[in-house]
Amino acid sequence: MPVFGSNGVVGWHDAAVVDGSGIVVGRKGTVGSIVMSTSPFWPIDTTYFVVDAPHRDLRYTAALLQTLGLDQRNSHSAVPGLSREDAHHLTIEVPPLDEQRRIADVLRALDDRIDSVARLEQLLGEVIVSEYRLAVEEREGEGQQSL
């Protein structure tokens, strides 16, 4: 099971504290970071977490949390920290579940496109490096000095 700290996965464990999907919120260090887990997980003490529930769409909830500016609610000076009391005092309006799901579907489609562009960018970079290496090898084969 993934073990989550305030900045994401920090390790693995054979047991879970949360027996389903959920959202991890950075409490200490990386204040207000939002990470979703689609599997059972173990959140360490530098986090808060939200468990999945029938009345909310988890993807929508994660996106909503990202809009609250939790990263700007640092209530500690030496080590950044998010106070539970400060977070609980935030007022939000939550639409009905069917609307949450429609919004989450749009967000998923956008995330899929972003992932596709990132994969394409990585492949393009690999092609450029490969073509450059071939060009250098050809020049060296012709007796010219490499770059």
Tab-separated table of N, CA and C in Angstrom:
chain	number	residue	atom	x	y	z
A	1	MET	N	0.843	-1.172	0.000
A	1	MET	CA	0.000	0.000	0.000
A	1	MET	C	0.895	1.243	0.000
A	2	PRO	N	0.500	2.280	-0.770
A	2	PRO	CA	1.305	3.496	-0.742
A	2	PRO	C	1.186	4.205	0.606
A	3	VAL	N	2.300	4.768	1.053
A	3	VAL	CA	2.346	5.580	2.267
A	3	VAL	C	2.508	7.021	1.793
A	4	PHE	N	1.585	7.895	2.212
A	4	PHE	CA	1.599	9.281	1.765
A	4	PHE	C	2.082	10.214	2.856
A	5	GLY	N	3.016	11.084	2.473
A	5	GLY	CA	3.407	12.223	3.289
A	5	GLY	C	2.776	13.455	2.677
A	6	SER	N	3.160	14.612	3.163
A	6	SER	CA	2.531	15.839	2.687
A	6	SER	C	2.881	16.176	1.247
A	7	ASN	N	3.874	15.526	0.672
A	7	ASN	CA	4.248	15.814	-0.715
A	7	ASN	C	4.042	14.624	-1.654
A	8	GLY	N	3.278	13.635	-1.242
A	8	GLY	CA	3.004	12.484	-2.093
A	8	GLY	C	3.489	11.183	-1.487
A	9	VAL	N	3.710	10.193	-2.332
A	9	VAL	CA	4.124	8.862	-1.867
A	9	VAL	C	5.545	8.937	-1.322
A	10	VAL	N	5.699	8.476	-0.081
A	10	VAL	CA	7.014	8.478	0.575
A	10	VAL	C	7.497	7.060	0.890
A	11	GLY	N	6.682	6.063	0.587
A	11	GLY	CA	7.070	4.684	0.858
A	11	GLY	C	5.911	3.733	0.622
A	12	TRP	N	6.101	2.507	1.093
A	12	TRP	CA	5.102	1.447	0.907
A	12	TRP	C	4.965	0.672	2.205
A	13	HIS	N	3.772	0.134	2.425
A	13	HIS	CA	3.496	-0.634	3.636
A	13	HIS	C	2.607	-1.800	3.252
A	14	ASP	N	2.597	-2.837	4.075
A	14	ASP	CA	1.758	-3.995	3.757
A	14	ASP	C	0.337	-3.873	4.296
A	15	ALA	N	0.053	-2.797	5.018
A	15	ALA	CA	-1.297	-2.565	5.544
A	15	ALA	C	-1.732	-1.148	5.195
A	16	ALA	N	-3.040	-0.925	5.258
A	16	ALA	CA	-3.593	0.400	4.957
A	16	ALA	C	-4.315	0.953	6.175
A	17	VAL	N	-4.266	2.254	6.335
A	17	VAL	CA	-5.072	2.937	7.351
A	17	VAL	C	-6.439	3.244	6.757
A	18	VAL	N	-6.439	3.605	5.470
A	18	VAL	CA	-7.680	3.907	4.753
A	18	VAL	C	-7.924	2.763	3.772
A	19	ASP	N	-9.072	2.089	3.919
A	19	ASP	CA	-9.356	0.887	3.129
A	19	ASP	C	-10.065	1.163	1.804
A	20	GLY	N	-9.792	2.291	1.206
A	20	GLY	CA	-10.387	2.611	-0.087
A	20	GLY	C	-9.715	3.835	-0.661
A	21	SER	N	-10.337	4.401	-1.673
A	21	SER	CA	-9.814	5.608	-2.291
A	21	SER	C	-9.934	6.787	-1.341
A	22	GLY	N	-9.111	7.798	-1.590
A	22	GLY	CA	-9.190	8.984	-0.760
A	22	GLY	C	-8.301	10.097	-1.282
A	23	ILE	N	-8.327	11.204	-0.569
A	23	ILE	CA	-7.538	12.376	-0.913
A	23	ILE	C	-6.636	12.680	0.268
A	24	VAL	N	-5.376	12.953	-0.019
A	24	VAL	CA	-4.404	13.295	1.016
A	24	VAL	C	-4.100	14.783	0.881
A	25	VAL	N	-4.156	15.487	2.018
A	25	VAL	CA	-3.895	16.930	2.051
A	25	VAL	C	-2.657	17.168	2.904
A	26	GLY	N	-1.685	17.880	2.350
A	26	GLY	CA	-0.474	18.194	3.094
A	26	GLY	C	-0.774	19.070	4.301
A	27	ARG	N	-0.337	18.638	5.476
A	27	ARG	CA	-0.580	19.369	6.724
A	27	ARG	C	0.679	20.049	7.231
A	28	LYS	N	1.803	19.408	7.106
A	28	LYS	CA	3.104	19.937	7.551
A	28	LYS	C	4.076	19.867	6.396
A	29	GLY	N	4.929	20.863	6.272
A	29	GLY	CA	5.916	20.866	5.200
A	29	GLY	C	5.323	21.405	3.921
A	30	THR	N	4.799	20.525	3.082
A	30	THR	CA	4.162	20.935	1.833
A	30	THR	C	2.683	21.199	2.126
A	31	VAL	N	2.432	22.337	2.707
A	31	VAL	CA	1.085	22.696	3.175
A	31	VAL	C	0.104	22.803	2.010
A	32	GLY	N	-1.038	22.129	2.148
A	32	GLY	CA	-2.119	22.256	1.194
A	32	GLY	C	-1.965	21.477	-0.092
A	33	SER	N	-0.913	20.675	-0.225
A	33	SER	CA	-0.803	19.866	-1.439
A	33	SER	C	-1.941	18.846	-1.442
A	34	ILE	N	-2.455	18.555	-2.621
A	34	ILE	CA	-3.595	17.648	-2.765
A	34	ILE	C	-3.177	16.481	-3.651
A	35	VAL	N	-3.313	15.254	-3.134
A	35	VAL	CA	-2.973	14.050	-3.894
A	35	VAL	C	-4.108	13.048	-3.729
A	36	MET	N	-4.538	12.469	-4.853
A	36	MET	CA	-5.577	11.435	-4.791
A	36	MET	C	-4.952	10.054	-4.777
A	37	SER	N	-5.547	9.162	-4.016
A	37	SER	CA	-5.162	7.758	-4.046
A	37	SER	C	-6.376	6.962	-4.487
A	38	THR	N	-6.199	6.145	-5.513
A	38	THR	CA	-7.309	5.327	-6.010
A	38	THR	C	-7.304	3.936	-5.397
A	39	SER	N	-6.389	3.722	-4.454
A	39	SER	CA	-6.304	2.419	-3.784
A	39	SER	C	-6.187	2.665	-2.280
A	40	PRO	N	-6.352	1.614	-1.474
A	40	PRO	CA	-6.138	1.760	-0.034
A	40	PRO	C	-4.748	2.351	0.226
A	41	PHE	N	-4.618	3.148	1.307
A	41	PHE	CA	-3.356	3.832	1.551
A	41	PHE	C	-3.121	4.091	3.031
A	42	TRP	N	-1.919	4.555	3.325
A	42	TRP	CA	-1.503	4.874	4.690
A	42	TRP	C	-1.039	6.335	4.705
A	43	PRO	N	-1.845	7.247	5.264
A	43	PRO	CA	-1.408	8.641	5.371
A	43	PRO	C	-0.613	8.836	6.672
A	44	ILE	N	0.574	9.440	6.583
A	44	ILE	CA	1.352	9.648	7.810
A	44	ILE	C	0.887	10.915	8.515
A	45	ASP	N	1.489	11.204	9.653
A	45	ASP	CA	0.995	12.273	10.519
A	45	ASP	C	1.247	13.691	10.003
A	46	THR	N	1.877	13.836	8.842
A	46	THR	CA	2.052	15.171	8.263
A	46	THR	C	0.930	15.502	7.285
A	47	THR	N	-0.137	14.696	7.321
A	47	THR	CA	-1.243	14.871	6.371
A	47	THR	C	-2.594	14.857	7.078
A	48	TYR	N	-3.575	15.372	6.360
A	48	TYR	CA	-4.985	15.119	6.646
A	48	TYR	C	-5.461	14.268	5.475
A	49	PHE	N	-6.609	13.613	5.629
A	49	PHE	CA	-7.119	12.859	4.493
A	49	PHE	C	-8.635	12.891	4.467
A	50	VAL	N	-9.171	12.718	3.259
A	50	VAL	CA	-10.611	12.673	3.015
A	50	VAL	C	-10.906	11.296	2.443
A	51	VAL	N	-11.822	10.579	3.049
A	51	VAL	CA	-12.173	9.250	2.537
A	51	VAL	C	-13.297	9.371	1.519
A	52	ASP	N	-13.338	8.418	0.619
A	52	ASP	CA	-14.397	8.374	-0.382
A	52	ASP	C	-15.729	8.158	0.321
A	53	ALA	N	-16.778	8.731	-0.229
A	53	ALA	CA	-18.114	8.579	0.353
A	53	ALA	C	-19.151	8.625	-0.767
A	54	PRO	N	-20.305	7.977	-0.566
A	54	PRO	CA	-21.320	7.909	-1.626
A	54	PRO	C	-21.890	9.268	-2.037
A	55	HIS	N	-21.819	10.272	-1.184
A	55	HIS	CA	-22.426	11.566	-1.497
A	55	HIS	C	-21.492	12.535	-2.226
A	56	ARG	N	-20.266	12.082	-2.569
A	56	ARG	CA	-19.343	12.975	-3.272
A	56	ARG	C	-18.541	12.221	-4.328
A	57	ASP	N	-18.181	12.965	-5.364
A	57	ASP	CA	-17.269	12.445	-6.376
A	57	ASP	C	-15.864	12.835	-5.930
A	58	LEU	N	-15.007	11.855	-5.781
A	58	LEU	CA	-13.677	12.091	-5.231
A	58	LEU	C	-12.835	12.999	-6.130
A	59	ARG	N	-12.922	12.814	-7.445
A	59	ARG	CA	-12.152	13.663	-8.368
A	59	ARG	C	-12.612	15.113	-8.260
A	60	TYR	N	-13.927	15.313	-8.186
A	60	TYR	CA	-14.467	16.667	-8.015
A	60	TYR	C	-13.982	17.268	-6.693
A	61	THR	N	-14.027	16.477	-5.635
A	61	THR	CA	-13.622	16.962	-4.312
A	61	THR	C	-12.148	17.369	-4.306
A	62	ALA	N	-11.300	16.581	-4.962
A	62	ALA	CA	-9.879	16.931	-5.043
A	62	ALA	C	-9.696	18.255	-5.775
A	63	ALA	N	-10.421	18.428	-6.879
A	63	ALA	CA	-10.323	19.684	-7.631
A	63	ALA	C	-10.836	20.858	-6.800
A	64	LEU	N	-11.920	20.637	-6.078
A	64	LEU	CA	-12.467	21.691	-5.213
A	64	LEU	C	-11.452	22.086	-4.146
A	65	LEU	N	-10.829	21.101	-3.525
A	65	LEU	CA	-9.825	21.391	-2.497
A	65	LEU	C	-8.664	22.212	-3.064
A	66	GLN	N	-8.313	21.948	-4.332
A	66	GLN	CA	-7.216	22.685	-4.951
A	66	GLN	C	-7.554	24.159	-5.156
A	67	THR	N	-8.823	24.501	-5.188
A	67	THR	CA	-9.218	25.894	-5.407
A	67	THR	C	-9.292	26.701	-4.108
A	68	LEU	N	-9.120	26.059	-2.969
A	68	LEU	CA	-9.324	26.733	-1.680
A	68	LEU	C	-8.108	27.495	-1.168
A	69	GLY	N	-6.986	27.398	-1.864
A	69	GLY	CA	-5.786	28.099	-1.420
A	69	GLY	C	-5.237	27.590	-0.099
A	70	LEU	N	-5.375	26.292	0.132
A	70	LEU	CA	-4.877	25.715	1.389
A	70	LEU	C	-3.373	25.913	1.536
A	71	ASP	N	-2.668	25.970	0.401
A	71	ASP	CA	-1.220	26.174	0.447
A	71	ASP	C	-0.843	27.559	0.984
A	72	GLN	N	-1.797	28.462	1.024
A	72	GLN	CA	-1.552	29.819	1.526
A	72	GLN	C	-2.046	29.997	2.959
A	73	ARG	N	-2.475	28.942	3.579
A	73	ARG	CA	-3.006	29.014	4.942
A	73	ARG	C	-1.999	28.505	5.967
A	74	ASN	N	-0.757	28.808	5.767
A	74	ASN	CA	0.301	28.405	6.693
A	74	ASN	C	0.074	29.080	8.041
A	75	SER	N	-0.080	28.280	9.070
A	75	SER	CA	-0.344	28.840	10.399
A	75	SER	C	0.833	28.676	11.352
A	76	HIS	N	1.972	28.230	10.835
A	76	HIS	CA	3.150	28.025	11.668
A	76	HIS	C	4.320	28.770	11.047
A	77	SER	N	5.319	29.085	11.823
A	77	SER	CA	6.432	29.854	11.274
A	77	SER	C	7.643	29.001	10.921
A	78	ALA	N	8.164	28.193	11.827
A	78	ALA	CA	9.391	27.427	11.565
A	78	ALA	C	9.157	26.344	10.515
A	79	VAL	N	8.177	25.481	10.735
A	79	VAL	CA	7.811	24.449	9.774
A	79	VAL	C	6.403	24.772	9.296
A	80	PRO	N	6.223	24.968	7.977
A	80	PRO	CA	4.887	25.301	7.486
A	80	PRO	C	3.849	24.287	7.953
A	81	GLY	N	2.676	24.773	8.331
A	81	GLY	CA	1.629	23.883	8.821
A	81	GLY	C	0.241	24.400	8.509
A	82	LEU	N	-0.692	23.482	8.323
A	82	LEU	CA	-2.093	23.794	8.059
A	82	LEU	C	-2.906	23.387	9.275
A	83	SER	N	-3.573	24.342	9.878
A	83	SER	CA	-4.399	24.078	11.046
A	83	SER	C	-5.733	23.471	10.626
A	84	ARG	N	-6.131	22.398	11.287
A	84	ARG	CA	-7.430	21.770	11.017
A	84	ARG	C	-8.549	22.765	11.269
A	85	GLU	N	-8.405	23.548	12.313
A	85	GLU	CA	-9.424	24.547	12.648
A	85	GLU	C	-9.585	25.567	11.524
A	86	ASP	N	-8.468	26.053	10.972
A	86	ASP	CA	-8.534	27.003	9.857
A	86	ASP	C	-9.218	26.373	8.649
A	87	ALA	N	-8.862	25.138	8.343
A	87	ALA	CA	-9.452	24.455	7.195
A	87	ALA	C	-10.946	24.218	7.401
A	88	HIS	N	-11.348	23.875	8.599
A	88	HIS	CA	-12.764	23.603	8.870
A	88	HIS	C	-13.620	24.863	8.854
A	89	HIS	N	-13.017	26.017	9.006
A	89	HIS	CA	-13.775	27.270	8.982
A	89	HIS	C	-14.061	27.761	7.568
A	90	LEU	N	-13.492	27.099	6.560
A	90	LEU	CA	-13.759	27.495	5.183
A	90	LEU	C	-15.183	27.108	4.796
A	91	THR	N	-15.875	28.016	4.142
A	91	THR	CA	-17.233	27.754	3.689
A	91	THR	C	-17.197	27.467	2.196
A	92	ILE	N	-17.770	26.354	1.815
A	92	ILE	CA	-17.824	25.988	0.400
A	92	ILE	C	-19.233	25.540	0.049
A	93	GLU	N	-19.590	25.725	-1.211
A	93	GLU	CA	-20.863	25.220	-1.708
A	93	GLU	C	-20.565	23.998	-2.567
A	94	VAL	N	-21.256	22.923	-2.287
A	94	VAL	CA	-21.033	21.674	-3.013
A	94	VAL	C	-22.291	21.361	-3.821
A	95	PRO	N	-22.130	21.205	-5.139
A	95	PRO	CA	-23.296	20.902	-5.977
A	95	PRO	C	-23.769	19.467	-5.764
A	96	PRO	N	-24.951	19.164	-6.284
A	96	PRO	CA	-25.457	17.787	-6.194
A	96	PRO	C	-24.483	16.807	-6.851
A	97	LEU	N	-24.579	15.551	-6.457
A	97	LEU	CA	-23.654	14.519	-6.921
A	97	LEU	C	-23.616	14.400	-8.443
A	98	ASP	N	-24.766	14.458	-9.114
A	98	ASP	CA	-24.758	14.328	-10.576
A	98	ASP	C	-23.977	15.460	-11.236
A	99	GLU	N	-24.042	16.662	-10.697
A	99	GLU	CA	-23.267	17.784	-11.228
A	99	GLU	C	-21.773	17.611	-10.909
A	100	GLN	N	-21.477	17.119	-9.716
A	100	GLN	CA	-20.073	16.824	-9.373
A	100	GLN	C	-19.488	15.842	-10.392
A	101	ARG	N	-20.253	14.828	-10.722
A	101	ARG	CA	-19.777	13.810	-11.663
A	101	ARG	C	-19.558	14.385	-13.056
A	102	ARG	N	-20.468	15.265	-13.513
A	102	ARG	CA	-20.293	15.889	-14.823
A	102	ARG	C	-19.010	16.730	-14.846
A	103	ILE	N	-18.777	17.500	-13.794
A	103	ILE	CA	-17.574	18.324	-13.705
A	103	ILE	C	-16.336	17.433	-13.657
A	104	ALA	N	-16.393	16.372	-12.859
A	104	ALA	CA	-15.257	15.451	-12.744
A	104	ALA	C	-14.950	14.791	-14.087
A	105	ASP	N	-15.980	14.464	-14.882
A	105	ASP	CA	-15.758	13.865	-16.204
A	105	ASP	C	-14.998	14.823	-17.119
A	106	VAL	N	-15.352	16.097	-17.083
A	106	VAL	CA	-14.630	17.095	-17.878
A	106	VAL	C	-13.186	17.196	-17.403
A	107	LEU	N	-12.984	17.217	-16.084
A	107	LEU	CA	-11.631	17.298	-15.531
A	107	LEU	C	-10.798	16.080	-15.926
A	108	ARG	N	-11.406	14.887	-15.900
A	108	ARG	CA	-10.697	13.674	-16.308
A	108	ARG	C	-10.278	13.757	-17.775
A	109	ALA	N	-11.190	14.236	-18.628
A	109	ALA	CA	-10.872	14.359	-20.056
A	109	ALA	C	-9.719	15.340	-20.259
A	110	LEU	N	-9.722	16.440	-19.531
A	110	LEU	CA	-8.623	17.406	-19.631
A	110	LEU	C	-7.313	16.798	-19.128
A	111	ASP	N	-7.376	16.091	-17.998
A	111	ASP	CA	-6.176	15.429	-17.474
A	111	ASP	C	-5.628	14.410	-18.474
A	112	ASP	N	-6.525	13.668	-19.144
A	112	ASP	CA	-6.093	12.689	-20.142
A	112	ASP	C	-5.373	13.382	-21.302
A	113	ARG	N	-5.898	14.533	-21.722
A	113	ARG	CA	-5.244	15.269	-22.817
A	113	ARG	C	-3.891	15.810	-22.381
A	114	ILE	N	-3.815	16.308	-21.177
A	114	ILE	CA	-2.536	16.807	-20.659
A	114	ILE	C	-1.522	15.677	-20.603
A	115	ASP	N	-1.947	14.510	-20.125
A	115	ASP	CA	-1.051	13.344	-20.075
A	115	ASP	C	-0.596	12.946	-21.479
A	116	SER	N	-1.514	12.988	-22.459
A	116	SER	CA	-1.154	12.635	-23.833
A	116	SER	C	-0.120	13.605	-24.398
A	117	VAL	N	-0.295	14.884	-24.146
A	117	VAL	CA	0.663	15.882	-24.622
A	117	VAL	C	2.021	15.666	-23.954
A	118	ALA	N	2.022	15.364	-22.666
A	118	ALA	CA	3.284	15.119	-21.957
A	118	ALA	C	3.994	13.896	-22.530
A	119	ARG	N	3.242	12.819	-22.832
A	119	ARG	CA	3.841	11.623	-23.434
A	119	ARG	C	4.392	11.937	-24.823
A	120	LEU	N	3.646	12.704	-25.599
A	120	LEU	CA	4.090	13.089	-26.934
A	120	LEU	C	5.358	13.940	-26.857
A	121	GLU	N	5.404	14.849	-25.906
A	121	GLU	CA	6.589	15.690	-25.717
A	121	GLU	C	7.808	14.835	-25.354
A	122	GLN	N	7.604	13.852	-24.498
A	122	GLN	CA	8.702	12.961	-24.115
A	122	GLN	C	9.187	12.163	-25.328
A	123	LEU	N	8.264	11.618	-26.106
A	123	LEU	CA	8.643	10.851	-27.302
A	123	LEU	C	9.371	11.733	-28.314
A	124	LEU	N	8.893	12.949	-28.495
A	124	LEU	CA	9.540	13.867	-29.417
A	124	LEU	C	10.970	14.160	-28.963
A	125	GLY	N	11.153	14.353	-27.672
A	125	GLY	CA	12.495	14.575	-27.130
A	125	GLY	C	13.404	13.387	-27.402
A	126	GLU	N	12.878	12.179	-27.240
A	126	GLU	CA	13.668	10.977	-27.502
A	126	GLU	C	14.042	10.872	-28.983
A	127	VAL	N	13.120	11.237	-29.867
A	127	VAL	CA	13.405	11.211	-31.303
A	127	VAL	C	14.488	12.232	-31.641
A	128	ILE	N	14.403	13.424	-31.085
A	128	ILE	CA	15.402	14.462	-31.342
A	128	ILE	C	16.782	14.003	-30.893
A	129	VAL	N	16.874	13.439	-29.698
A	129	VAL	CA	18.162	12.946	-29.192
A	129	VAL	C	18.691	11.829	-30.098
A	130	SER	N	17.837	10.926	-30.508
A	130	SER	CA	18.244	9.820	-31.370
A	130	SER	C	18.736	10.335	-32.717
A	131	GLU	N	18.014	11.264	-33.312
A	131	GLU	CA	18.422	11.830	-34.603
A	131	GLU	C	19.737	12.582	-34.475
A	132	TYR	N	19.926	13.291	-33.382
A	132	TYR	CA	21.171	14.021	-33.154
A	132	TYR	C	22.344	13.034	-33.064
A	133	ARG	N	22.152	11.967	-32.302
A	133	ARG	CA	23.209	10.955	-32.171
A	133	ARG	C	23.562	10.333	-33.523
A	134	LEU	N	22.544	10.032	-34.324
A	134	LEU	CA	22.792	9.476	-35.661
A	134	LEU	C	23.579	10.449	-36.527
A	135	ALA	N	23.220	11.729	-36.467
A	135	ALA	CA	23.927	12.742	-37.263
A	135	ALA	C	25.383	12.854	-36.824
A	136	VAL	N	25.636	12.820	-35.516
A	136	VAL	CA	27.001	12.895	-34.996
A	136	VAL	C	27.790	11.665	-35.436
A	137	GLU	N	27.192	10.487	-35.340
A	137	GLU	CA	27.871	9.265	-35.752
A	137	GLU	C	28.206	9.291	-37.238
A	138	GLU	N	27.291	9.806	-38.058
A	138	GLU	CA	27.552	9.914	-39.490
A	138	GLU	C	28.712	10.853	-39.772
A	139	ARG	N	28.753	11.992	-39.068
A	139	ARG	CA	29.857	12.949	-39.256
A	139	ARG	C	31.187	12.331	-38.837
A	140	GLU	N	31.169	11.585	-37.723
A	140	GLU	CA	32.401	10.940	-37.273
A	140	GLU	C	32.840	9.885	-38.267
A	141	GLY	N	31.892	9.208	-38.878
A	141	GLY	CA	32.200	8.198	-39.870
A	141	GLY	C	32.797	8.791	-41.139
A	142	GLU	N	32.500	10.054	-41.400
A	142	GLU	CA	33.049	10.743	-42.565
A	142	GLU	C	34.394	11.388	-42.273
A	143	GLY	N	34.913	11.172	-41.069
A	143	GLY	CA	36.204	11.719	-40.705
A	143	GLY	C	36.155	13.137	-40.173
A	144	GLN	N	34.958	13.652	-39.926
A	144	GLN	CA	34.845	15.002	-39.397
A	144	GLN	C	34.817	14.928	-37.863
A	145	GLN	N	35.240	16.015	-37.271
A	145	GLN	CA	35.268	16.072	-35.811
A	145	GLN	C	33.847	16.220	-35.265
A	146	SER	N	33.551	15.527	-34.160
A	146	SER	CA	32.222	15.630	-33.568
A	146	SER	C	32.064	16.925	-32.813
A	147	LEU	N	30.829	17.292	-32.554
A	147	LEU	CA	30.516	18.542	-31.842
A	147	LEU	C	30.854	18.459	-30.390
